XYZ file of C-alpha atoms in Angstrom:
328
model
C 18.105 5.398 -9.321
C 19.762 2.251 -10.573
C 22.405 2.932 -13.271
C 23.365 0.773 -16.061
C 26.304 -0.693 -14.626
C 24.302 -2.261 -11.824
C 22.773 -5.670 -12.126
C 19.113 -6.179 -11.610
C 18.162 -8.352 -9.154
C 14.305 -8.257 -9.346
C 12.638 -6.806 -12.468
C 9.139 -6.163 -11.465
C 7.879 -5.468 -14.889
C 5.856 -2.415 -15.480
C 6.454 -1.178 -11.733
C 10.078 -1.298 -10.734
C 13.548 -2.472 -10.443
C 15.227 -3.780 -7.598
C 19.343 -3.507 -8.222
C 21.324 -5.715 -6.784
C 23.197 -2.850 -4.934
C 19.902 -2.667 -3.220
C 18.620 0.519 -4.648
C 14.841 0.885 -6.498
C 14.076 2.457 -9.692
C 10.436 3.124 -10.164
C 9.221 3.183 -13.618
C 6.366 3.442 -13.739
C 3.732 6.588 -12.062
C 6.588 8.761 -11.588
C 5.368 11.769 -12.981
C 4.060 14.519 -10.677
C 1.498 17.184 -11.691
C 0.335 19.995 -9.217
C -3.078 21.053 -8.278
C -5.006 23.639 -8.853
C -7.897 24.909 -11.254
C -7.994 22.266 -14.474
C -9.121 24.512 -17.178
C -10.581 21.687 -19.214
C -12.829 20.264 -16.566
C -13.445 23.728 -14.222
C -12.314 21.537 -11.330
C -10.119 23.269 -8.370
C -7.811 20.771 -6.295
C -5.320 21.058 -3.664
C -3.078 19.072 -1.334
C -3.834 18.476 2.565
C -2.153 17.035 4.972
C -4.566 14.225 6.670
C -2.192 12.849 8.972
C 0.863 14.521 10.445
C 1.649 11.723 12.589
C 2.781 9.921 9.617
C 2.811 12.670 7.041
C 0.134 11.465 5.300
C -1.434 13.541 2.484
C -4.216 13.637 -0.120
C -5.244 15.688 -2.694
C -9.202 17.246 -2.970
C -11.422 17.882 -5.746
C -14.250 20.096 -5.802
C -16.424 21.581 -8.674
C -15.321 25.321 -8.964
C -18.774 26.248 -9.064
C -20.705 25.374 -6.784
C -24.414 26.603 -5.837
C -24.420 28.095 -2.393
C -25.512 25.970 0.332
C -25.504 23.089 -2.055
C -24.400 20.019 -0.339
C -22.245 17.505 -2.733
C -21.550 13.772 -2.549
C -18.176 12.762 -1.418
C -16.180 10.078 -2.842
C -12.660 9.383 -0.981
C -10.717 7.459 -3.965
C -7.832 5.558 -3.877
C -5.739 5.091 -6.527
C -4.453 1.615 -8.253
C -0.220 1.204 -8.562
C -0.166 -3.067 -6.995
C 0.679 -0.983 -4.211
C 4.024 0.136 -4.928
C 3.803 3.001 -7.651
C 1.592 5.732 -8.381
C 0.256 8.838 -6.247
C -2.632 11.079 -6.557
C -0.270 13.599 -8.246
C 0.638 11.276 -10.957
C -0.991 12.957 -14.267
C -3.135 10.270 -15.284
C -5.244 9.643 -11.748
C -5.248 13.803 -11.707
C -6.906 13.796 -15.230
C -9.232 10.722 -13.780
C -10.001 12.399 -10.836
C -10.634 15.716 -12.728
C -13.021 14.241 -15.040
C -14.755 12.288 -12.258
C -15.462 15.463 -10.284
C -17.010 17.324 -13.102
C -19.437 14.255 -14.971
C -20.591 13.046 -11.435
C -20.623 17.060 -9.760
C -18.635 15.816 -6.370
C -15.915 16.429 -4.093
C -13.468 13.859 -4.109
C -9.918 13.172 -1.718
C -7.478 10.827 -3.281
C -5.486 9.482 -0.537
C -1.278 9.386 -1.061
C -0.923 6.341 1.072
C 2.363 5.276 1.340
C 3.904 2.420 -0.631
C 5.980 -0.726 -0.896
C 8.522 -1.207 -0.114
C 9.767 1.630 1.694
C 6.419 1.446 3.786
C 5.559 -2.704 3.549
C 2.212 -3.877 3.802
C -0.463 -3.549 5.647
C 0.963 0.321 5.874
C -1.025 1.137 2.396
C -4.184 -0.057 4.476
C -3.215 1.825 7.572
C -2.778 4.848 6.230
C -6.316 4.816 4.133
C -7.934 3.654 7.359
C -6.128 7.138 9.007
C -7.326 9.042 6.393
C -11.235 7.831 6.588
C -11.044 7.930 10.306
C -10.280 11.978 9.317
C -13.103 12.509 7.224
C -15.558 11.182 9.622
C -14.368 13.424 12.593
C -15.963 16.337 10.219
C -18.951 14.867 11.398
C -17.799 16.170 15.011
C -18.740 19.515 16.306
C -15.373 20.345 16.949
C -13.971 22.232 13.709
C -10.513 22.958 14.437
C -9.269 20.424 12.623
C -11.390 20.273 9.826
C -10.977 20.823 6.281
C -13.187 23.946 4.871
C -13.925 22.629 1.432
C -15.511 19.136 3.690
C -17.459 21.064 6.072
C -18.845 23.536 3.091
C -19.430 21.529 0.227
C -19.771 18.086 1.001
C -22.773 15.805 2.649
C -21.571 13.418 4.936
C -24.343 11.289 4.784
C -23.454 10.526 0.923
C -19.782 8.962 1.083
C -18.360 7.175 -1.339
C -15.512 4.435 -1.333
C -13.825 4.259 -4.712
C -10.606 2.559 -6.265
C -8.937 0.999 -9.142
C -6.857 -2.050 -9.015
C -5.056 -2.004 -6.003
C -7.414 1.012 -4.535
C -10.564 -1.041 -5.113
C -8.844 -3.766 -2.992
C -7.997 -1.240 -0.474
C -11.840 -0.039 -0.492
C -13.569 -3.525 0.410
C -10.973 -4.090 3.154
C -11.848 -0.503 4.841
C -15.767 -1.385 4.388
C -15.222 -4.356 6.477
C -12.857 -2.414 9.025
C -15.420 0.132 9.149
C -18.053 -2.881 9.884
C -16.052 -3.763 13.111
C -15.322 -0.520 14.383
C -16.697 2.201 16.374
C -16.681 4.257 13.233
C -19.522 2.032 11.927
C -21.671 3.689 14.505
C -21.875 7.230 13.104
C -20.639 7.105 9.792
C -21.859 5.355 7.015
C -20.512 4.771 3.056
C -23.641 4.476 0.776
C -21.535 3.060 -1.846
C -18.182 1.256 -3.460
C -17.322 1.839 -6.624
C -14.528 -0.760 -7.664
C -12.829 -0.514 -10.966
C -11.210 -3.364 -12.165
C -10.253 -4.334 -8.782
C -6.927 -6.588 -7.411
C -7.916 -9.605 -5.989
C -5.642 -12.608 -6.810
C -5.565 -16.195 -5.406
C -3.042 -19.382 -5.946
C -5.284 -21.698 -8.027
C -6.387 -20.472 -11.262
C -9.906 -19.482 -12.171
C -11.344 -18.856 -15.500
C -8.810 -17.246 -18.205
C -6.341 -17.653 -16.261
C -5.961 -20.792 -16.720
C -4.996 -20.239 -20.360
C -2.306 -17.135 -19.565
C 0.281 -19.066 -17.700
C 2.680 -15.741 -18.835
C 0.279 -13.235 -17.260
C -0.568 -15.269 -14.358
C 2.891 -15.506 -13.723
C 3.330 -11.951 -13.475
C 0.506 -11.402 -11.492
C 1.709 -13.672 -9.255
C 5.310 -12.156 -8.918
C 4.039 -8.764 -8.339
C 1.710 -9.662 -4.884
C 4.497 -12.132 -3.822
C 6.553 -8.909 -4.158
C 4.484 -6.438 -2.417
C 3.352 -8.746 0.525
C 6.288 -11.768 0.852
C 4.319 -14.074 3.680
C 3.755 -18.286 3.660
C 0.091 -17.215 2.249
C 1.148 -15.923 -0.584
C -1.199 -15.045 -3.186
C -3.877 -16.716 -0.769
C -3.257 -13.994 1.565
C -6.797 -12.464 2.882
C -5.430 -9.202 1.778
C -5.195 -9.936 -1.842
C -7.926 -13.430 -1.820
C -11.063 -12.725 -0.537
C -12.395 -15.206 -0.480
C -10.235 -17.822 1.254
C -10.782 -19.496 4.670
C -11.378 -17.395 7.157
C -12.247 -14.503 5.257
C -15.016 -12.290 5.981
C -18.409 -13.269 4.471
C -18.947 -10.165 1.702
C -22.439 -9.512 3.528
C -20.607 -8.097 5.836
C -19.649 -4.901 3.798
C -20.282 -1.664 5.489
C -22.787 -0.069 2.805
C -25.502 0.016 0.531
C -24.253 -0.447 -3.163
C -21.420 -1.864 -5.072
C -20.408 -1.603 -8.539
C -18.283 -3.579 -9.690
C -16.562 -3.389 -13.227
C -14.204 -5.534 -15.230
C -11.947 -4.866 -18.555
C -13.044 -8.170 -20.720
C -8.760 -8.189 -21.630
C -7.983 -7.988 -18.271
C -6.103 -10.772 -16.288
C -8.002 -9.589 -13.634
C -11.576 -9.469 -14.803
C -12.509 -13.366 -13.565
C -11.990 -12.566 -9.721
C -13.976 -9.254 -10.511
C -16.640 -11.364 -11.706
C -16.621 -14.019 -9.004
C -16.513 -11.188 -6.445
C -19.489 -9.727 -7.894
C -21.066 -13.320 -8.029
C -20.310 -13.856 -4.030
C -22.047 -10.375 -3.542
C -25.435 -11.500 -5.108
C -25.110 -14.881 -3.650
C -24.103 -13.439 0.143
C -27.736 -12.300 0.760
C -26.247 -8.953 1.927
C -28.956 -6.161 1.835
C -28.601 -3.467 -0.999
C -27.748 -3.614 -4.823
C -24.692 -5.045 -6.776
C -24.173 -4.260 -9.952
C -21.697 -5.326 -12.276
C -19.795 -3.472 -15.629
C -17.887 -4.754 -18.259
C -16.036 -2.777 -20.783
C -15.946 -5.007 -24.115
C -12.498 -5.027 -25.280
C -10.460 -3.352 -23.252
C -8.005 -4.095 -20.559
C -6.549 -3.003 -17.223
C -7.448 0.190 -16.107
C -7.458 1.606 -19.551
C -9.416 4.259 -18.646
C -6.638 6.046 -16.726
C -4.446 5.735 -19.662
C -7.425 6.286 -22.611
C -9.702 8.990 -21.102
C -10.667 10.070 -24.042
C -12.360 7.266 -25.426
C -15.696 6.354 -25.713
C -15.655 3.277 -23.647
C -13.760 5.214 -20.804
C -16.470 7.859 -21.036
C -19.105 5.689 -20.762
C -17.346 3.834 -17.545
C -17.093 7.498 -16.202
C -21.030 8.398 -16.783
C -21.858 5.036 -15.034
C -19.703 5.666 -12.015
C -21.126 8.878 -12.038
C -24.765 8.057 -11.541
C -23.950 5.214 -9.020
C -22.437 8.115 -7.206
C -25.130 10.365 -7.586
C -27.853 7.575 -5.879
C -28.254 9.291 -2.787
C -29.905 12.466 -4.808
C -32.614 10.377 -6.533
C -31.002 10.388 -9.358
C -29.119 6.996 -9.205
C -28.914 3.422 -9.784
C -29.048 1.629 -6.684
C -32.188 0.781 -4.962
């Protein structure tokens, strides 16, 4: 931790501080909750390791009830932070995750990549790749690796990719990786649900032309996270820049997409979902926007209506493969 007597040499408001003695003090997602059964929701979680090479964990979600022999959608989520604060554990993504598991009846796995800038980028997308390359080898006959609340509860044939901010970046670039890969073969995601997602880009589009303060920030957090001659046109952060992948090239069905109208944020949302209709990719894209409200509010708000009604919609894209859902 820094102390007060050290000078700050980066302030990396609301994430971090760098000190000029070279230590880190992380402000923000710092908190730590443990798993177990949430009383308020009736879901049970726990923490796995997915990848003891690296010591990569995640924590998993299931209803505690669950009808026997009933097979349950599976969303692997991964949670928002610009990719340098935050964890599955933090209270907020628990409560999120929680809620998510009981409107939508799932089992989820929130993935504790690791972050900047103790582990620098692309490590973040390493480390989620690791963790879906796990989940799909429960589709092998060989169980002695495999997690019992998977191979019980959950229907590999109805996976989910879903993220906030910085997690619904992570999601399309795994949906492309899984694309190119041998994965792509045998395992399929029906779905992406991205929430207010973190794509960025040097020239200004839409509002933010008119927030030259919040732009500015924006900016200084990617050039933080990932420091390269791209910069903010970095594929990992633009899209949609030279080079790039064409979107109808995501590996699965349906994509939601929803934007906070407050948000910085919300105009790349928008033109990401406008790519996705334009790309003449196969399958549905839908698009959300919560009137009035900003950045992920709905981790920090559950309780409100609009965050309720983000959670019901995410719900029943995630509940499409029953016949119950919203894409086509």
């Amino acid at each position: 931790m820094g102390s007060d007597t050290s000078e700050v040499a980066l302030d990396l408001f609301p994430y971090l501080k760098v000190y000029k003695d070279g230590t880190l003090e992380r402000i923000a997602g710092v908190e730590v909750v443990p798993p177990g059964l949430d009383p308020q929701t009736n879901v049970l979680s726990k923490d796995i390791l997915v990848v003891p090479q690296t010591g990569v964990s995640a924590r998993i979600y299931r209803p505690n009830f669950v009808i026997k022999d009933q097979k349950l959608p599976f969303v692997v989520y991964f949670h928002g932070g610009a990719f340098c604060v935050a964890s599955p554990a933090f209270p907020n993504y628990h409560n999120s995750l929680n809620k998510l598991v009981a409107e939508a009846n799932i089992v989820a796995l929130s993935v504790d990549y690791r972050l900047v800038p103790e582990h620098p980028l692309p490590t973040a997308y390493q480390d989620s790749w690791a963790a879906l390359q796990w989940v799909a080898s429960h589709k092998e006959e060989d169980g002695h690796h495999h997690e019992g609340w998977i191979k019980d509860y959950v229907d590999l044939d109805q996976v989910f990719l879903v993220g906030d901010s910085a997690g619904a970046n992570i999601a399309h670039h795994l949906a492309f990786r899984i694309k190119e890969s041998d994965l792509g073969q045998s395992f399929k995601i029906l779905g992406i649900g991205m929430i207010h997602p973190y794509f960025w880009g040097t020239n200004p589009i839409g509002s933010e032309t008119a927030d030259g303060l919040r732009k500015e920030l924006v900016d200084k957090w990617w050039l933080y996270v990932c420091p390269s001659d791209k910069g903010c046109d970095d594929p990992f952060i633009n899209p949609f820049v030279d080079g790039s992948p064409d979107l109808a090239g995501l590996a699965c069905h349906g994509i939601l997409v929803i934007v906070a109208e407050k948000d910085i944020l919300r105009d790349r949302g928008r033109f990401y979902y406008d790519k996705l209709v334009k790309s003449g990719r196969r399958g549905k894209a839908e698009i959300m926007e919560n009137e009035g409200e900003d950045h992920v509010f709905h981790i920090f708000n559950p309780d409100c209506d609009k965050a309720k009604s983000l959670m019901k919609r995410l719900a029943a894209f995630l509940n499409q493969g029953s016949g119950k859902g919203i894409v086509e």
